[in-house]
Coordinates of C-alpha atoms in Angstrom, one line a residue:
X934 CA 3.4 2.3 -3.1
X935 CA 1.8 -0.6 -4.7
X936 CA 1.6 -3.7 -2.9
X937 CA 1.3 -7.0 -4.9
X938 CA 0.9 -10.6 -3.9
X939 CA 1.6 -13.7 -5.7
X940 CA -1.0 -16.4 -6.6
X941 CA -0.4 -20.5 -6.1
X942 CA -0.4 -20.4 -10.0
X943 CA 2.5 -17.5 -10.3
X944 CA 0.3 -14.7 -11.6
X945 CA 0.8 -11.3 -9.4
X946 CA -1.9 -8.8 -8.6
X947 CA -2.3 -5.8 -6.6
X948 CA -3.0 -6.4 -2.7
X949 CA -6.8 -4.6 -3.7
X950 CA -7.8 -6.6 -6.4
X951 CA -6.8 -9.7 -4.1
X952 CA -9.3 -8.6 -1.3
X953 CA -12.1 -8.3 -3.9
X954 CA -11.6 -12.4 -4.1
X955 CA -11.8 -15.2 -2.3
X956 CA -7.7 -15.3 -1.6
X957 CA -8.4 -13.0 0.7
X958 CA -8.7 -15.5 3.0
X959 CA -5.9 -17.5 2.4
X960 CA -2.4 -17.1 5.2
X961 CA -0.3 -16.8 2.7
X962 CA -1.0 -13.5 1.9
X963 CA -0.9 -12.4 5.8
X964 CA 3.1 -10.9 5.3
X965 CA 2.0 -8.9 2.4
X966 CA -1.1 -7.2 4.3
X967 CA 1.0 -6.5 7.3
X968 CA 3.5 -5.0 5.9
X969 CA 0.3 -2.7 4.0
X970 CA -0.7 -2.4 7.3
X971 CA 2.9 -1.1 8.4
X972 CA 2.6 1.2 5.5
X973 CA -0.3 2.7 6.3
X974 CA 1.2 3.5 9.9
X975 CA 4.5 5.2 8.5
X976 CA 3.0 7.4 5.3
X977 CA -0.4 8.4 7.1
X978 CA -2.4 5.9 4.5
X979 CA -5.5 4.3 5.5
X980 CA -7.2 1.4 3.9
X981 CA -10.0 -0.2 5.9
X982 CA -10.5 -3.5 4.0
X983 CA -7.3 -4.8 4.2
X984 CA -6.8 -3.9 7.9
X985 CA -10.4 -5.5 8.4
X986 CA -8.9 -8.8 6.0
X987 CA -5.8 -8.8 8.4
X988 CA -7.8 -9.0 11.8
X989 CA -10.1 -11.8 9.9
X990 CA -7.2 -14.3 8.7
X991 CA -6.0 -13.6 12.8
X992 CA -9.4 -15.0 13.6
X993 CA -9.2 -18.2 11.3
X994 CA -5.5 -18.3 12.2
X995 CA -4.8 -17.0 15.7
X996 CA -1.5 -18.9 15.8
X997 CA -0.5 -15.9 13.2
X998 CA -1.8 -13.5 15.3
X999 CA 0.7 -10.3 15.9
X1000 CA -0.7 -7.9 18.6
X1001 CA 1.6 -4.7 16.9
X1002 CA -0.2 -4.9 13.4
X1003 CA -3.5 -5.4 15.3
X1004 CA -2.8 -1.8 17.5
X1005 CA -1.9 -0.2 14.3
X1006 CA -5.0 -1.4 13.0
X1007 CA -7.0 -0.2 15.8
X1008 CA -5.2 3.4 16.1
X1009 CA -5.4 3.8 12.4
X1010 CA -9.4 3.2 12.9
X1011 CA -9.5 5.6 15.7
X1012 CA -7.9 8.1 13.1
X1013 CA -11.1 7.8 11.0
X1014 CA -13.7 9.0 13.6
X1015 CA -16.9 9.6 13.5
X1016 CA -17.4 6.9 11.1
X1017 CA -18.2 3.0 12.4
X1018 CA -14.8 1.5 11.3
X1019 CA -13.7 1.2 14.9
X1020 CA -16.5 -0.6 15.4
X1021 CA -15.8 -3.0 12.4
X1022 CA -12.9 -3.6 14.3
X1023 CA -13.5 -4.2 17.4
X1024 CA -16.2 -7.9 16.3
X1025 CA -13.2 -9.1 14.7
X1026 CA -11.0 -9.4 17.5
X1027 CA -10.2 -12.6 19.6
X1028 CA -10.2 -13.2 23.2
X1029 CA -6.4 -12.8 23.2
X1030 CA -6.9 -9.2 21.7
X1031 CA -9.5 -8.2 23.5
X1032 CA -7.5 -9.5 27.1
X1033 CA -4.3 -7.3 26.2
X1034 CA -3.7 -4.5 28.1
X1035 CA -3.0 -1.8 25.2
X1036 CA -5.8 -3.2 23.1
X1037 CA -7.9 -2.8 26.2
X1038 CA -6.5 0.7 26.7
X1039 CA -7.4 1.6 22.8
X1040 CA -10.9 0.6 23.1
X1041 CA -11.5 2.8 26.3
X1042 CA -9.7 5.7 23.7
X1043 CA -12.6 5.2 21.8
X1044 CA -15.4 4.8 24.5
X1045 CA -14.0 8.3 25.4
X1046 CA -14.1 9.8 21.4
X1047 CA -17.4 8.9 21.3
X1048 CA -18.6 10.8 23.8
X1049 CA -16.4 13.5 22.5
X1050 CA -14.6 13.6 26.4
X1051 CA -11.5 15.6 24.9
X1052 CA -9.3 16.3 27.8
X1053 CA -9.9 13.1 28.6
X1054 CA -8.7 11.8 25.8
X1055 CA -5.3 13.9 25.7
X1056 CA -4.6 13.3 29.1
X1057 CA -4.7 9.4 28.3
X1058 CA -2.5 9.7 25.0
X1059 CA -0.1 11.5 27.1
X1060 CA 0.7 8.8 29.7
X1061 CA 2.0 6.6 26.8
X1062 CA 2.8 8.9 24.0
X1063 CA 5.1 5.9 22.4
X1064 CA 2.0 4.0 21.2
X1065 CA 0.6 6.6 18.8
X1066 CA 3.9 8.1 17.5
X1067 CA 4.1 5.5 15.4
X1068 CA 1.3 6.5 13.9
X1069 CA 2.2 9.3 11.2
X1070 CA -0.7 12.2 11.4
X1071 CA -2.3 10.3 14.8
X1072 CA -2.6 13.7 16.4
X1073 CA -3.9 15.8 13.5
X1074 CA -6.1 13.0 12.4
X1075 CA -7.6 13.3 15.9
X1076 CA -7.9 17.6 15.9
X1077 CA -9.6 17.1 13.4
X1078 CA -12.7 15.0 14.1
X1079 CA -12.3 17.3 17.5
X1080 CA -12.8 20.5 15.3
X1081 CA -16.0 18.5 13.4
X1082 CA -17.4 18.3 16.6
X1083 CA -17.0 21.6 17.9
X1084 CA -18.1 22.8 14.0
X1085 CA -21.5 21.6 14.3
X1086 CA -21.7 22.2 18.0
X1087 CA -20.4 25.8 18.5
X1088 CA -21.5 29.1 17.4
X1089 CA -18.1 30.9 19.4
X1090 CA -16.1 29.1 21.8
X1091 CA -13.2 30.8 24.1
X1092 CA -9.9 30.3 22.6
X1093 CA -8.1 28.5 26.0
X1094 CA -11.0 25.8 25.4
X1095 CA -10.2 25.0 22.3
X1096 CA -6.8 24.7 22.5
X1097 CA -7.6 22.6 25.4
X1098 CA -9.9 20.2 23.3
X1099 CA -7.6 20.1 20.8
X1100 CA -4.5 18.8 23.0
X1101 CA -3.0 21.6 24.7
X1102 CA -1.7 23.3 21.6
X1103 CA 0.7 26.5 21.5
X1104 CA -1.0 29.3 19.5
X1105 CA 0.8 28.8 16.5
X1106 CA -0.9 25.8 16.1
X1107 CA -4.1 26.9 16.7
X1108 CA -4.1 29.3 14.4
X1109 CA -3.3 26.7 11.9
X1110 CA -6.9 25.1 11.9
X1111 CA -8.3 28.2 12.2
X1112 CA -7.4 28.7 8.9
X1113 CA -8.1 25.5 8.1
X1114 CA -11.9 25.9 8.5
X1115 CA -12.4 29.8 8.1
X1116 CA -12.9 30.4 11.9
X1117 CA -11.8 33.7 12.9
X1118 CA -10.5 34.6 16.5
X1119 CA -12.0 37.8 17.9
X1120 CA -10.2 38.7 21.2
X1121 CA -10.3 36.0 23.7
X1122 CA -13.6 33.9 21.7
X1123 CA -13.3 32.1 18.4
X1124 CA -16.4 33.0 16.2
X1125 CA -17.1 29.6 14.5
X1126 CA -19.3 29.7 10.9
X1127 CA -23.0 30.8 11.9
X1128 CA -25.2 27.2 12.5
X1129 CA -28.1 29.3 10.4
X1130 CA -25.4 29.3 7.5
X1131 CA -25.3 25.6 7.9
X1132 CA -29.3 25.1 7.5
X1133 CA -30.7 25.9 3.7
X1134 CA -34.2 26.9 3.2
X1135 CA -36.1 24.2 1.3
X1136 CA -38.8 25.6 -0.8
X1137 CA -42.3 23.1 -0.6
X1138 CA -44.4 23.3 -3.6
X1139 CA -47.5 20.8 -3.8
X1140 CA -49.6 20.5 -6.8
X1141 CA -53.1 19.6 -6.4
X1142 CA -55.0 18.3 -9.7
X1143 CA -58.6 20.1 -9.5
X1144 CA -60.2 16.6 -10.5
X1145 CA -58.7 15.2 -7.5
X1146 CA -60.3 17.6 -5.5
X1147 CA -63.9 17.7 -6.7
X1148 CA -64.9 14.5 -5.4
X1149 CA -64.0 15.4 -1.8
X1150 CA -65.5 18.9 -2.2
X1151 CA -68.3 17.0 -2.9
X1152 CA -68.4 14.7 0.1
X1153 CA -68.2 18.0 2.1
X1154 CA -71.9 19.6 0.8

């Protein structure tokens, strides 16, 4: 779904083409990017400018500040790992963020992604599984920087460790994102795609001119 907003001068654009301008600063537009934001959460959508726009008009306006966009923000970015957006993020939040407990508990989420600490990880979620169910495809999103990891880590890995990495997941499931990335499971170890068919053999050709060579031949007599 298209989100619009409406200008001072009565014209209506789309939410994007606003945050391409300078009205992206401007409050009045906060409802209509928080609701975007809302969107994203509840049909597993993910736009990181306008979550990035929402976080800066709370840091121009903290008076406007609403701590359940800024989680869904946060989770959402989490949802995008490896790249940086979490770390977009995180300079754009104010003291009052940063001092809230769940926002505190979301940035230790990702301290712990980034060093790839999986059961770690699950065990946290687990303790407050309300604050990501909101989140439509939180869990999946999560596998499946998990299975990037263990795809350019792993040659074969035993199957009860990565169902363990990937949440504690009943075999069903697993064999879902097997599929998913063409790994095959051969008795109790999962046979992940061959690192050497990963690497491609670059062929080096140098040409040499012959003048360019005769005048340090020539230094060598």
């Amino acid at each position: 779904m298209v989100h619009y907003v409406k200008m001072e001068d009565g014209k209506v654009m789309p939410i994007q083409e606003m945050l391409k301008s300078i009205e992206r600063y401007n409050p009045e537009h906060l409802k209509v990017i928080e609701a975007y934001v809302e969107e994203q959460a509840r049909e597993n959508q993910y736009d990181l400018e306008a979550n990035l726009a929402c976080l800066k008009l709370y840091q121009f306006n903290p008076q406007l500040l609403n701590l359940n966009i800024t989680y869904i923000i946060l989770l959402k970015a989490l949802t995008n790992f490896p790249h940086t957006d979490f770390v977009l993020c995180k300079c754009l939040l104010l003291p009052a963020q940063m001092n809230d407990e769940t926002v505190k508990e979301i940035i230790y989420l990702a301290n712990i992604l980034e060093k790839c600490d999986f059961s770690l990880f699950w065990s946290r979620v687990t303790m407050h599984p309300e604050n990501y169910q909101k989140i439509n495809g939180f869990y999946d999103s999560i596998r499946k920087f998990v299975c990037h990891v263990v795809g350019i880590t792993f040659q074969t890995i035993e199957k009860g460790y990565l169902m363990r990495l990937l949440g504690n997941v009943e075999d069903n499931v697993l064999r879902a994102w097997l599929k998913r990335y063409g790994w095959k499971e051969e008795g109790g170890l999962i046979t992940i795609a061959s690192q050497e068919d990963n690497i491609k053999t670059k062929h080096i050709t140098e040409k040499i001119d012959f003048d360019n060579l005769a005048p340090l031949m020539a230094n060598c007599l």
